[in-house]
């Protein structure tokens, strides 16, 4: 009884087989089928390789939300060289209310030579080329995000030559912390001094002929310092054409959380608009000579996350490729075989078509005489 029940169960399972087997003796191969199979296998191999490369790649996902963090401090990273001696210039930050001066104790004033060495000039030229490509191809920013902490440092390399030229410029570099409100970071003539009604700079003792606000921005960023990230103003160089000249940068800062497989950092992206003009009070162009960076913070925060295709999705896509190619090539092979058979049958029927001729208005439907028909008539 048990053997009988097992046999019935086995027969039932066999009837449910969705993949019936065809005996080898019933299988017919052809050159056309072999060619189609070769094309199908080649296509499957190419698409599998391409799909595997897509599986290995990652992409950046951007999400937007309201920034609710207003109590923390904003870090500003600065590395700017001004073509004036350090005793003649001063840098500080003033917030939106213009009543509190942020102390710039984290900044270092270093006397340097304004002209770059050949190696430094080549570095700056390369950085400017990258900046121009980033403006044309915005997708390159994703590559920079993924290569953060892995690529080379974007800092200006030290001079390789021992120049005997005396220092004629001042490099202001370091970082400082400010409130997360709109503010104005500026470099102008004279050191900043506190004032009950705001702040002021001791510029009276500096001659106007020594004013030269030609400058080079080697680095300017907001938030956590992330090596490998190129910011919009990195590598910028401006040459003043007048002693009394104002350079203005209007910056919109966007808080950004960067989460990749290499790093996780709270940094900031920013966009900038530039403007420069000569100060001429007689012509109605009023202002103060210097470099002014007016920044404002966006209310939106961007979360940039590096994502990878799940393995199960890769398997599903791979099965879809293999099954789709098998089905498509099978249909194309069947259609092509049918067309070939129709054409061949048409030519065969044409070869055995009876000869008809019209003589004296009568139709001759007799077939041409063969050897067998001659013997039969005789």
PDB file of C-alpha atoms in Angstrom, residues 56 82 134 212 227 230 252 330 368:
ATOM      1  CA  UNK A  56      29.815  47.332  -8.761  1.00  0.00           C
ATOM      2  CA  UNK A  82      46.420  89.253  -0.124  1.00  0.00           C
ATOM      3  CA  UNK A 134      32.546  71.258 -12.692  1.00  0.00           C
ATOM      4  CA  UNK A 212      46.505  96.472  -3.243  1.00  0.00           C
ATOM      5  CA  UNK A 227      40.036  66.642   2.238  1.00  0.00           C
ATOM      6  CA  UNK A 230      36.764  71.096  -4.204  1.00  0.00           C
ATOM      7  CA  UNK A 252      24.572  81.072  -0.150  1.00  0.00           C
ATOM      8  CA  UNK A 330      13.402  31.926 -29.914  1.00  0.00           C
ATOM      9  CA  UNK A 368       5.372  18.442 -71.672  1.00  0.00           C
TER      10      UNK A 368
END
